XYZ file of N, CA and C in Angstrom:
399
model
N 178.565 42.747 -51.370
C 179.379 42.047 -52.343
C 179.427 40.571 -51.952
N 179.190 39.698 -52.930
C 179.242 38.271 -52.612
C 180.674 37.741 -52.724
N 180.841 36.482 -52.359
C 182.170 35.876 -52.300
C 182.863 35.884 -53.662
N 182.150 35.499 -54.713
C 182.765 35.447 -56.049
C 183.191 36.836 -56.527
N 182.402 37.855 -56.228
C 182.784 39.231 -56.605
C 184.033 39.666 -55.846
N 184.086 39.332 -54.575
C 185.263 39.688 -53.757
C 186.516 38.985 -54.281
N 186.381 37.719 -54.646
C 187.518 36.983 -55.209
C 187.977 37.640 -56.509
N 187.033 37.967 -57.369
C 187.385 38.599 -58.655
C 188.065 39.948 -58.447
N 187.572 40.731 -57.501
C 188.140 42.058 -57.269
C 189.508 42.021 -56.604
N 189.842 40.914 -55.974
C 191.135 40.834 -55.289
C 192.261 40.353 -56.202
N 191.927 39.920 -57.422
C 192.992 39.479 -58.337
C 194.024 40.591 -58.482
N 195.291 40.209 -58.404
C 196.383 41.184 -58.422
C 197.332 40.860 -59.562
N 197.680 41.897 -60.326
C 198.620 41.762 -61.445
C 199.718 42.793 -61.288
N 200.955 42.319 -61.323
C 202.109 43.210 -61.213
C 203.087 42.857 -62.327
N 203.626 43.883 -62.954
C 204.635 43.696 -63.993
C 205.985 44.166 -63.478
N 207.025 43.453 -63.876
C 208.398 43.806 -63.509
C 209.292 43.562 -64.717
N 210.354 44.340 -64.792
C 211.407 44.068 -65.771
C 212.490 43.267 -65.064
N 213.056 42.286 -65.757
C 214.115 41.460 -65.179
C 215.457 42.078 -65.570
N 216.119 42.660 -64.594
C 217.401 43.314 -64.809
C 218.536 42.392 -64.360
N 219.749 42.630 -64.862
C 220.879 41.752 -64.526
C 221.167 41.610 -63.032
N 220.833 42.618 -62.229
C 221.124 42.519 -60.789
C 220.227 41.510 -60.065
N 219.219 40.956 -60.754
C 218.337 39.953 -60.143
C 218.562 38.571 -60.750
N 219.633 38.430 -61.545
C 219.866 37.151 -62.221
C 221.102 36.440 -61.686
N 221.164 35.155 -61.953
C 222.285 34.321 -61.533
C 223.353 34.256 -62.630
N 224.301 33.363 -62.471
C 225.388 33.250 -63.446
C 224.931 32.639 -64.776
N 223.699 32.151 -64.843
C 223.135 31.683 -66.113
C 222.337 32.785 -66.814
N 222.343 33.979 -66.214
C 221.622 35.144 -66.752
C 220.105 34.929 -66.732
N 219.641 34.175 -65.705
C 218.203 33.980 -65.500
C 217.845 34.401 -64.072
N 216.599 34.743 -63.869
C 216.121 35.220 -62.570
C 216.415 34.191 -61.476
N 216.973 34.657 -60.368
C 217.186 33.786 -59.212
C 215.843 33.188 -58.781
N 215.832 31.896 -58.463
C 214.619 31.245 -57.980
C 214.107 31.883 -56.699
N 215.019 32.233 -55.805
C 214.617 32.868 -54.552
C 213.982 34.234 -54.768
N 214.476 34.969 -55.759
C 213.883 36.271 -56.088
C 212.479 36.076 -56.635
N 212.304 35.063 -57.491
C 210.971 34.769 -58.024
C 210.014 34.409 -56.895
N 210.474 33.594 -55.935
C 209.617 33.201 -54.814
C 209.258 34.404 -53.939
N 210.207 35.314 -53.740
C 209.925 36.521 -52.960
C 208.854 37.364 -53.654
N 208.988 37.542 -54.958
C 207.998 38.312 -55.710
C 206.629 37.631 -55.655
N 206.618 36.300 -55.746
C 205.357 35.566 -55.688
C 204.691 35.722 -54.325
N 205.471 35.633 -53.251
C 204.917 35.791 -51.906
C 204.347 37.200 -51.724
N 205.030 38.186 -52.276
C 204.546 39.573 -52.175
C 203.216 39.741 -52.909
N 203.113 39.201 -54.115
C 201.862 39.298 -54.871
C 200.757 38.517 -54.159
N 201.086 37.356 -53.618
C 200.100 36.571 -52.879
C 199.615 37.333 -51.646
N 200.548 37.984 -50.939
C 200.190 38.788 -49.765
C 199.238 39.923 -50.145
N 199.555 40.620 -51.220
C 198.699 41.728 -51.667
C 197.313 41.195 -52.035
N 197.267 40.075 -52.739
C 195.996 39.470 -53.131
C 195.171 39.098 -51.901
N 195.795 38.439 -50.929
C 195.091 38.034 -49.704
C 194.585 39.245 -48.933
N 195.407 40.277 -48.851
C 195.016 41.495 -48.138
C 193.860 42.191 -48.843
N 193.920 42.247 -50.167
C 192.832 42.876 -50.916
C 191.530 42.096 -50.762
N 191.634 40.777 -50.602
C 190.441 39.960 -50.430
C 189.774 40.216 -49.093
N 190.530 40.125 -48.005
C 189.887 40.185 -46.680
C 190.058 41.519 -45.964
N 190.983 42.369 -46.435
C 191.222 43.682 -45.813
C 191.518 43.554 -44.320
N 192.294 42.513 -44.008
C 192.745 42.274 -42.637
C 194.230 41.965 -42.677
N 194.851 41.961 -41.501
C 196.246 41.537 -41.420
C 196.326 40.069 -41.775
N 197.271 39.723 -42.644
C 197.470 38.316 -42.987
C 198.952 37.986 -42.912
N 199.225 36.718 -42.630
C 200.607 36.226 -42.611
C 200.671 34.952 -43.443
N 201.807 34.766 -44.098
C 202.040 33.543 -44.861
C 202.297 32.407 -43.873
N 201.552 31.304 -44.013
C 201.799 30.147 -43.156
C 202.415 28.988 -43.919
N 202.252 28.997 -45.246
C 202.930 27.960 -46.031
C 202.967 28.350 -47.497
N 203.942 27.791 -48.165
C 203.956 27.841 -49.627
C 203.938 26.391 -50.069
N 203.055 26.095 -50.995
C 202.944 24.733 -51.488
C 203.885 24.572 -52.676
N 203.703 23.539 -53.390
C 204.551 23.230 -54.534
C 204.702 24.445 -55.445
N 205.936 24.748 -55.787
C 206.232 25.813 -56.738
C 206.951 25.168 -57.909
N 206.330 25.263 -59.078
C 206.874 24.636 -60.278
C 207.541 25.681 -61.161
N 208.824 25.489 -61.405
C 209.601 26.344 -62.297
C 209.674 25.614 -63.633
N 208.873 26.037 -64.606
C 208.817 25.305 -65.876
C 209.608 25.967 -66.993
N 209.918 27.249 -66.856
C 210.697 27.967 -67.857
C 211.681 28.880 -67.148
N 212.929 28.951 -67.621
C 213.844 29.946 -67.053
C 213.391 31.345 -67.464
N 213.661 32.313 -66.594
C 213.251 33.692 -66.870
C 214.511 34.516 -67.151
N 214.778 34.812 -68.429
C 216.024 35.491 -68.776
C 216.016 36.978 -68.422
N 217.221 37.501 -68.199
C 217.377 38.954 -68.050
C 216.888 39.609 -69.339
N 216.383 40.819 -69.200
C 215.928 41.544 -70.384
C 214.529 41.191 -70.819
N 213.767 40.518 -69.943
C 212.371 40.222 -70.260
C 211.478 40.946 -69.262
N 210.204 40.964 -69.569
C 209.180 41.507 -68.673
C 208.455 40.305 -68.084
N 208.156 40.370 -66.794
C 207.353 39.310 -66.190
C 206.060 39.904 -65.647
N 205.008 39.116 -65.739
C 203.733 39.473 -65.125
C 203.441 38.437 -64.064
N 203.173 38.905 -62.851
C 202.774 38.034 -61.746
C 201.284 38.221 -61.529
N 200.545 37.122 -61.483
C 199.096 37.175 -61.301
C 198.739 36.372 -60.056
N 198.112 37.026 -59.088
C 197.658 36.365 -57.875
C 196.152 36.252 -57.856
N 195.646 35.049 -57.519
C 194.210 34.810 -57.454
C 193.867 33.963 -56.241
N 192.830 34.373 -55.519
C 192.331 33.580 -54.397
C 191.671 32.330 -54.974
N 192.080 31.161 -54.468
C 191.542 29.900 -54.976
C 190.704 29.142 -53.956
N 190.949 29.380 -52.674
C 190.177 28.682 -51.644
C 190.064 29.579 -50.439
N 188.869 29.625 -49.854
C 188.620 30.445 -48.668
C 188.137 29.548 -47.551
N 188.853 29.574 -46.435
C 188.433 28.841 -45.250
C 187.877 29.811 -44.224
N 187.852 29.398 -42.972
C 187.364 30.270 -41.912
C 188.395 31.345 -41.578
N 189.623 30.937 -41.250
C 190.671 31.900 -40.904
C 191.791 31.931 -41.939
N 191.716 31.055 -42.935
C 192.802 30.981 -43.918
C 192.276 31.100 -45.343
N 193.189 31.395 -46.241
C 192.866 31.384 -47.653
C 194.092 30.988 -48.452
N 193.843 30.365 -49.596
C 194.919 29.925 -50.484
C 194.929 30.822 -51.703
N 196.130 31.300 -52.042
C 196.324 32.166 -53.198
C 197.285 31.469 -54.154
N 196.894 31.390 -55.421
C 197.789 30.859 -56.446
C 198.416 32.026 -57.193
N 199.700 31.871 -57.499
C 200.429 32.906 -58.231
C 201.085 32.262 -59.441
N 200.942 32.913 -60.580
C 201.602 32.491 -61.801
C 202.503 33.624 -62.275
N 203.634 33.247 -62.838
C 204.523 34.229 -63.457
C 204.605 33.910 -64.938
N 204.345 34.919 -65.755
C 204.456 34.814 -67.197
C 205.637 35.648 -67.673
N 206.346 35.143 -68.664
C 207.455 35.862 -69.289
C 206.935 36.497 -70.569
N 207.290 37.756 -70.782
C 207.022 38.419 -72.055
C 208.339 38.944 -72.597
N 208.641 38.592 -73.824
C 209.815 39.183 -74.447
C 209.526 40.658 -74.687
N 210.533 41.498 -74.497
C 210.312 42.942 -74.609
C 209.947 43.386 -76.016
N 210.502 42.723 -77.015
C 210.355 43.236 -78.385
C 209.636 42.264 -79.310
N 208.785 41.420 -78.708
C 207.948 40.523 -79.514
C 206.697 40.193 -78.700
N 205.803 39.451 -79.323
C 204.555 39.069 -78.657
C 204.655 37.736 -77.921
N 205.859 37.186 -77.811
C 206.035 35.890 -77.155
C 205.711 36.019 -75.663
N 204.860 35.113 -75.184
C 204.448 35.088 -73.770
C 204.368 33.628 -73.331
N 205.070 33.294 -72.234
C 205.105 31.924 -71.731
C 204.855 31.899 -70.232
N 204.145 30.871 -69.779
C 204.006 30.672 -68.328
C 205.292 30.037 -67.824
N 205.896 30.640 -66.811
C 207.189 30.177 -66.326
C 207.120 29.507 -64.965
N 206.297 30.038 -64.057
C 206.274 29.529 -62.681
C 204.835 29.536 -62.171
N 204.520 28.541 -61.371
C 203.204 28.462 -60.724
C 203.414 27.974 -59.298
N 202.717 28.608 -58.351
C 202.816 28.174 -56.966
C 201.625 28.624 -56.150
N 201.494 28.043 -54.948
C 200.386 28.361 -54.048
C 200.921 28.790 -52.691
N 200.203 29.701 -52.081
C 200.568 30.231 -50.770
C 199.321 30.252 -49.901
N 199.484 29.867 -48.635
C 198.369 29.894 -47.697
C 198.622 30.981 -46.666
N 197.584 31.753 -46.401
C 197.639 32.858 -45.444
C 196.606 32.652 -44.355
N 196.901 33.189 -43.178
C 195.947 33.221 -42.071
C 195.753 34.678 -41.686
N 194.499 35.059 -41.477
C 194.184 36.405 -41.002
C 194.387 36.438 -39.492
N 194.983 37.532 -39.015
C 195.257 37.657 -37.579
C 194.788 39.014 -37.061
N 194.582 39.070 -35.741
C 194.218 40.335 -35.099
C 195.470 41.003 -34.526
N 195.264 42.067 -33.751
C 196.379 42.824 -33.174
C 197.235 41.980 -32.224
N 196.621 40.927 -31.657
C 197.345 40.048 -30.731
C 197.917 38.825 -31.440
N 197.899 38.878 -32.760
C 198.424 37.797 -33.608
C 197.650 36.488 -33.450
N 196.366 36.611 -33.132
C 195.486 35.451 -33.028
C 194.659 35.336 -34.307
N 194.401 34.108 -34.786
C 193.620 33.944 -36.017
C 192.220 34.538 -35.900
N 191.771 35.150 -36.976
C 190.415 35.706 -37.068
C 189.817 35.287 -38.403
N 188.521 35.436 -38.548
C 187.840 35.073 -39.787
C 188.344 35.939 -40.942
N 188.514 35.321 -42.114
C 188.934 36.083 -43.297
C 187.754 36.784 -43.945
N 186.546 36.387 -43.582
C 185.360 36.970 -44.204
C 184.761 38.050 -43.311
N 184.342 39.125 -43.936
C 183.648 40.179 -43.199
C 182.259 39.690 -42.841
N 181.644 40.345 -41.883
C 180.355 39.882 -41.380
C 179.293 39.793 -42.449
N 179.305 40.691 -43.463
C 178.269 40.623 -44.491
C 178.396 39.378 -45.360
N 179.605 38.806 -45.476
C 179.779 37.584 -46.258
C 179.431 36.349 -45.441
N 179.397 36.467 -44.112
C 179.122 35.313 -43.267
C 177.631 35.066 -43.098
N 176.799 36.013 -43.470
C 175.357 35.857 -43.285
C 174.767 34.845 -44.222
């Protein structure tokens, strides 16, 4: 499998319903909850890409462009955007879907960087040997 195929196969999509227990006093999703969900999707995406232990080393700019109301469905999409030797960058977008209409809006976008590690928590290559040839 080449690099582009591996990137395509690692794309991760998760859907969630936004319930009142995850919202603030404005009846919108807590920003911290959104960031936690984004980090989880980014982690799954990174793991699916390299099939190694990975840890989050940074989150870059996270843009909240639309509030996410209770009673909506959200889709989180994680995609590998850059591959280094021991690190990779994953971008995550959150889309809002109204439950009872076709309305769909991009609400949040952010980037997360991961490093692959071994059992001793030392950095290792994110690429398998067949991709390094």
